[in-house]
Short mmCIF file of N, CA and C in Angstrom, two decimals:
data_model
loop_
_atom_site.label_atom_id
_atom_site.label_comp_id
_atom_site.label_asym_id
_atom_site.label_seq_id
_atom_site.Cartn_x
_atom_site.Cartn_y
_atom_site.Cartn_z
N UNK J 217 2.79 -15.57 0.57
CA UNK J 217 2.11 -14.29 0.58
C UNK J 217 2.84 -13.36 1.54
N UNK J 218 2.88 -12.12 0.95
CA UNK J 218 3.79 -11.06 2.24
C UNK J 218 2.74 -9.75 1.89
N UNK J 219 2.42 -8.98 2.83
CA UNK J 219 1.88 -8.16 3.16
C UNK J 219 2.39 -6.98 3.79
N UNK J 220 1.68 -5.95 3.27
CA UNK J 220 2.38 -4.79 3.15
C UNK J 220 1.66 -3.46 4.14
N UNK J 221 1.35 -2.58 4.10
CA UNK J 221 0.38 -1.89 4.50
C UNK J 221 -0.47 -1.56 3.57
N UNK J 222 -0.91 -1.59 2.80
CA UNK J 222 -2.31 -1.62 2.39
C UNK J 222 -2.12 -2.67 0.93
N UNK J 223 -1.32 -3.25 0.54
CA UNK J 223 -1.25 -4.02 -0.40
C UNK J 223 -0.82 -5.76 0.32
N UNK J 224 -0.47 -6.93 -0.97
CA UNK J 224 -0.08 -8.08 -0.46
C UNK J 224 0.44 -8.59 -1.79
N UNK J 225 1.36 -9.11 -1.94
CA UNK J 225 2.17 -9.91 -3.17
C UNK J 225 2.14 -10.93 -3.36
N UNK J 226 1.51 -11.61 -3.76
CA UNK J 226 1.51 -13.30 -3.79
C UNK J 226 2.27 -14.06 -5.26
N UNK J 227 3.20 -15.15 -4.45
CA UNK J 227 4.04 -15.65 -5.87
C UNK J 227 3.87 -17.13 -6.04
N UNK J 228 3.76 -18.24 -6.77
CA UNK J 228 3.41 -19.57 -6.61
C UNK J 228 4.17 -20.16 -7.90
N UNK J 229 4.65 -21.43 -7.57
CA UNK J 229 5.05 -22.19 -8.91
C UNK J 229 4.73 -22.04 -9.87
N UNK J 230 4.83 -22.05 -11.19
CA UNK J 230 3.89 -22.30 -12.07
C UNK J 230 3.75 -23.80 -12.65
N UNK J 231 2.22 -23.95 -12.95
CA UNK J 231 1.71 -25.30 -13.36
C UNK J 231 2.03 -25.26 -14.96
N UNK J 232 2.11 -26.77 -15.32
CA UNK J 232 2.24 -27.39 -16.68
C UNK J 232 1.02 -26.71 -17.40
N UNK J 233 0.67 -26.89 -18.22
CA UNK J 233 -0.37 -26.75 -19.68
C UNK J 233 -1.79 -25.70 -18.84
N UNK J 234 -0.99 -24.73 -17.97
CA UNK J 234 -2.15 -23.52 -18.14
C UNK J 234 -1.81 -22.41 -18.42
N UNK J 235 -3.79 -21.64 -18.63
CA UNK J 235 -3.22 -20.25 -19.59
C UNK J 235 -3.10 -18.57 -18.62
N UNK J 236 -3.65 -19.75 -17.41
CA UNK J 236 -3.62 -18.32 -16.50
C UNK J 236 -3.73 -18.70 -15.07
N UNK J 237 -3.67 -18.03 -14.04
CA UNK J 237 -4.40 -18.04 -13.17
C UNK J 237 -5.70 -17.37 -12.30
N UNK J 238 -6.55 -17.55 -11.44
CA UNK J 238 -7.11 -16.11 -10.62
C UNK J 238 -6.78 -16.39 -9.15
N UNK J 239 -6.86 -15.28 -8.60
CA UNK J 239 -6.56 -15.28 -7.29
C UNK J 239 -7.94 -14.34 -7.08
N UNK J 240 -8.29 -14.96 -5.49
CA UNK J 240 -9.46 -14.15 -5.08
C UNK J 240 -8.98 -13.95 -3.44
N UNK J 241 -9.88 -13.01 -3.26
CA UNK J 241 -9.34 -12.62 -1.51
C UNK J 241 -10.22 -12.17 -0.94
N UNK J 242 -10.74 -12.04 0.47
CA UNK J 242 -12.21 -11.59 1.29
C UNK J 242 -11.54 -11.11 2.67
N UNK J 243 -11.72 -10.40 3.09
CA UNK J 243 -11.69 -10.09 5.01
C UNK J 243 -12.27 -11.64 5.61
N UNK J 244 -13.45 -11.95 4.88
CA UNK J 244 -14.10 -13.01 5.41
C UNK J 244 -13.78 -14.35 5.03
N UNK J 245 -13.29 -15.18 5.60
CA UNK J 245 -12.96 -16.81 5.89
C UNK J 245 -13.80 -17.45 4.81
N UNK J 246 -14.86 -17.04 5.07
CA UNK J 246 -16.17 -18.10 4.17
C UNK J 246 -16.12 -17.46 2.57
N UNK J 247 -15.19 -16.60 2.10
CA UNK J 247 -14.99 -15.73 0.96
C UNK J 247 -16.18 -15.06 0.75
N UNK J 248 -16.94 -14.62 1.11
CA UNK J 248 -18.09 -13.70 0.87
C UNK J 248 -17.88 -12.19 0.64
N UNK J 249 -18.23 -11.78 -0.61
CA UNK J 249 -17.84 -10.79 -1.16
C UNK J 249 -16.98 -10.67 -1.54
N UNK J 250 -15.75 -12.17 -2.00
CA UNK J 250 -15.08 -11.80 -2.35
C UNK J 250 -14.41 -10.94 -4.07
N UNK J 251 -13.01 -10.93 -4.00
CA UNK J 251 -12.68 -9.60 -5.08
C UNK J 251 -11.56 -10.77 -6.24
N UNK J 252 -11.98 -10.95 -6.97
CA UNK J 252 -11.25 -11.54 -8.27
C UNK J 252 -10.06 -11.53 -9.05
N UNK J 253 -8.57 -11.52 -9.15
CA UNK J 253 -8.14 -10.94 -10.16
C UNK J 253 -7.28 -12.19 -10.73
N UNK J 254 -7.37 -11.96 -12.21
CA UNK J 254 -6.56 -12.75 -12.88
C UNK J 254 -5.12 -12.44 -13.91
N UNK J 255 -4.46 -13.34 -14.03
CA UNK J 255 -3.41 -12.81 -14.46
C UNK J 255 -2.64 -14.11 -15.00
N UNK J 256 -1.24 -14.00 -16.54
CA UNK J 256 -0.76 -14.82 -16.52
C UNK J 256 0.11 -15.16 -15.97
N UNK J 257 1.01 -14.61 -15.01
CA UNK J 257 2.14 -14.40 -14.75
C UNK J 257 1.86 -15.77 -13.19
N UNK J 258 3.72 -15.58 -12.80
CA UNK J 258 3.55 -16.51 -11.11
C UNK J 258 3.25 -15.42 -10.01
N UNK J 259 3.18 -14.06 -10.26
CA UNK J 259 3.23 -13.32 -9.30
C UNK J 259 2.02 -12.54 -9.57
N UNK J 260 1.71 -11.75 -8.34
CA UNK J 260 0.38 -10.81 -8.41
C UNK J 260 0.69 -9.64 -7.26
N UNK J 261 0.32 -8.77 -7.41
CA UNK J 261 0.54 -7.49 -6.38
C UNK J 261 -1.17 -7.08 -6.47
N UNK J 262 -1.73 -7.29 -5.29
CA UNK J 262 -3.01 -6.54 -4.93
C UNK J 262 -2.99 -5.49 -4.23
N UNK J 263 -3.23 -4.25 -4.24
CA UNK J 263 -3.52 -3.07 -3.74
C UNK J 263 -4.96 -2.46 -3.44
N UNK J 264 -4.34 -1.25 -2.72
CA UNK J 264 -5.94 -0.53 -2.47
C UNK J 264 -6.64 -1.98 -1.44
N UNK J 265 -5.70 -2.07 -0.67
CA UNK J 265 -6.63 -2.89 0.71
C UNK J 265 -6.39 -2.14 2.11
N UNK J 266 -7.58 -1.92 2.66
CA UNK J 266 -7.76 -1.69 4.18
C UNK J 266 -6.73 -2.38 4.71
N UNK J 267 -5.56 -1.43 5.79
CA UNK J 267 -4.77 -1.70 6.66
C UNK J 267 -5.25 -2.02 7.48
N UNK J 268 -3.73 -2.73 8.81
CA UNK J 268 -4.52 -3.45 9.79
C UNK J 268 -5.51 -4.72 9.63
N UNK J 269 -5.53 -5.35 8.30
CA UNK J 269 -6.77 -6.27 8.33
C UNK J 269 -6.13 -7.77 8.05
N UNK J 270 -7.22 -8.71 8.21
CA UNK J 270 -6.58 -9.79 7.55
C UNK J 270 -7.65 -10.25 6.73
N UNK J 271 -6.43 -11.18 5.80
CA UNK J 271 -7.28 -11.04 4.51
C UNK J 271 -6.59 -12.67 4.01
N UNK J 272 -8.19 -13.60 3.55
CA UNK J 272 -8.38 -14.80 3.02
C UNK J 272 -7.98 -14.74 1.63
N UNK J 273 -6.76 -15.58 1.31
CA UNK J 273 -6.37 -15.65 -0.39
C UNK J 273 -6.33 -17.05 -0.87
N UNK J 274 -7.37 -17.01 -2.03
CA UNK J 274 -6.96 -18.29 -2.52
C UNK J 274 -6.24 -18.93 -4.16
N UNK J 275 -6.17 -19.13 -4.58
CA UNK J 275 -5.19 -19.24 -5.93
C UNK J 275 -6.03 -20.84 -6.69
N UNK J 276 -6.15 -20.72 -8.18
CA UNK J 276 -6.81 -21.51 -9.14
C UNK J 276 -6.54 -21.35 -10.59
N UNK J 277 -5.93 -22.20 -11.03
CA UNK J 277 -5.31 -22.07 -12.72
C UNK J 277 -6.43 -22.31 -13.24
N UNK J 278 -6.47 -22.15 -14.50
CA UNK J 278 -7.67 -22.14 -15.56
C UNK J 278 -6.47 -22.50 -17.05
N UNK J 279 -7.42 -23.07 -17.61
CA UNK J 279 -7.19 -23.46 -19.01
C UNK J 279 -8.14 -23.35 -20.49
N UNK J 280 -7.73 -22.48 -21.21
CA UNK J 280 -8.17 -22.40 -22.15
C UNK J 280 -8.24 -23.60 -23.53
N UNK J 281 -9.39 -24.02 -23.79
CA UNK J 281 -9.11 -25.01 -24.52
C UNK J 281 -10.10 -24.80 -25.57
N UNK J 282 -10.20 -24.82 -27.50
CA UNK J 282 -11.25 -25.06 -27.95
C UNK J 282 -12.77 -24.31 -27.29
N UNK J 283 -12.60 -22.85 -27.26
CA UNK J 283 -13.07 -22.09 -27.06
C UNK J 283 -13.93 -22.54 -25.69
N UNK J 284 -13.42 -23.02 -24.79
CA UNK J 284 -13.99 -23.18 -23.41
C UNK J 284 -13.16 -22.76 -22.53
N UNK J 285 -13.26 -22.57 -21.15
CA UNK J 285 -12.31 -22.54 -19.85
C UNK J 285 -12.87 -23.78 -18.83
N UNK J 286 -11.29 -24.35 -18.41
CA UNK J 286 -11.52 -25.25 -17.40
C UNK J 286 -10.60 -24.43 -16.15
N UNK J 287 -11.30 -24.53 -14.85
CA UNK J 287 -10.78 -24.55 -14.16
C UNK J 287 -10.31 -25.65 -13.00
N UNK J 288 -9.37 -25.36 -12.29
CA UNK J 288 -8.79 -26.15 -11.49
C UNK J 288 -9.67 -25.79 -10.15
N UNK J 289 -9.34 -26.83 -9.06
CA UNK J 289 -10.52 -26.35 -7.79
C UNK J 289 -9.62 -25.49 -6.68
N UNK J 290 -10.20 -24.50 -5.86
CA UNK J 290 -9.75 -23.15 -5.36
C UNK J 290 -8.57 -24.18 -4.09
N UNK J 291 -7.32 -23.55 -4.12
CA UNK J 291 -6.40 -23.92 -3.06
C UNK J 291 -7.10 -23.64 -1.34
N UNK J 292 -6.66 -24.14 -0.28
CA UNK J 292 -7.00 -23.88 0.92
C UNK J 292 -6.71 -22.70 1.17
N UNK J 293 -7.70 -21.92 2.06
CA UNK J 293 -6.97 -20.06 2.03
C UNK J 293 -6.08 -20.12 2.90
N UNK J 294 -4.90 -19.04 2.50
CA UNK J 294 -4.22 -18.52 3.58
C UNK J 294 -4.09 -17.43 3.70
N UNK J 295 -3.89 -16.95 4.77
CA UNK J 295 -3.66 -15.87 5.23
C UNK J 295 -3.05 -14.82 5.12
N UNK J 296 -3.31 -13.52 5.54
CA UNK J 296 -2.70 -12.50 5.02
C UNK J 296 -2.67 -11.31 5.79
N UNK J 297 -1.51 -10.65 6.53
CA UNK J 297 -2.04 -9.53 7.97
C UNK J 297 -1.25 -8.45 7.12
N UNK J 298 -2.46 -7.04 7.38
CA UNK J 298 -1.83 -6.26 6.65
C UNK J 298 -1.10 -5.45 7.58
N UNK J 299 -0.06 -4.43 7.33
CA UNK J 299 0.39 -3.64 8.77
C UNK J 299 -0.40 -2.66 8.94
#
């Protein structure tokens, strides 16, 4: 994760047999309130975040199967300081 002044870029391997990922992020540790976004790609650019802050990110593939979604369980957060 690299951080920007009011944005943060996050890039990760990509996994075998999924159809996407989401990434979620909070000011707060315990993710409360946190903000959602999903995407297929290995990379993500979040914007429109309060500078100066730090910010909890966590990352989770999902799989589409036979009209259901499975997901995978949320990675440990890390961190993120904005300038």
């Amino acid at each position: 994760m690299k951080g920007s002044k009011k944005a943060f870029v996050g890039k990760w391997k990509k996994a075998k047999s999924v159809s996407g990922y989401q990434v979620r992020y909070s000011t707060a540790s315990s993710m409360k309130k946190a903000k959602t976004k999903s995407t297929k790609a290995t990379k993500l650019k979040v914007s429109g975040l309060k500078s100066k802050k730090k910010y909890y990110v966590q990352l989770r593939s999902y799989r589409k199967l036979s009209g259901k979604t499975y997901y995978s369980a949320w990675t440990k957060a890390k961190t993120v300081k904005n300038r």
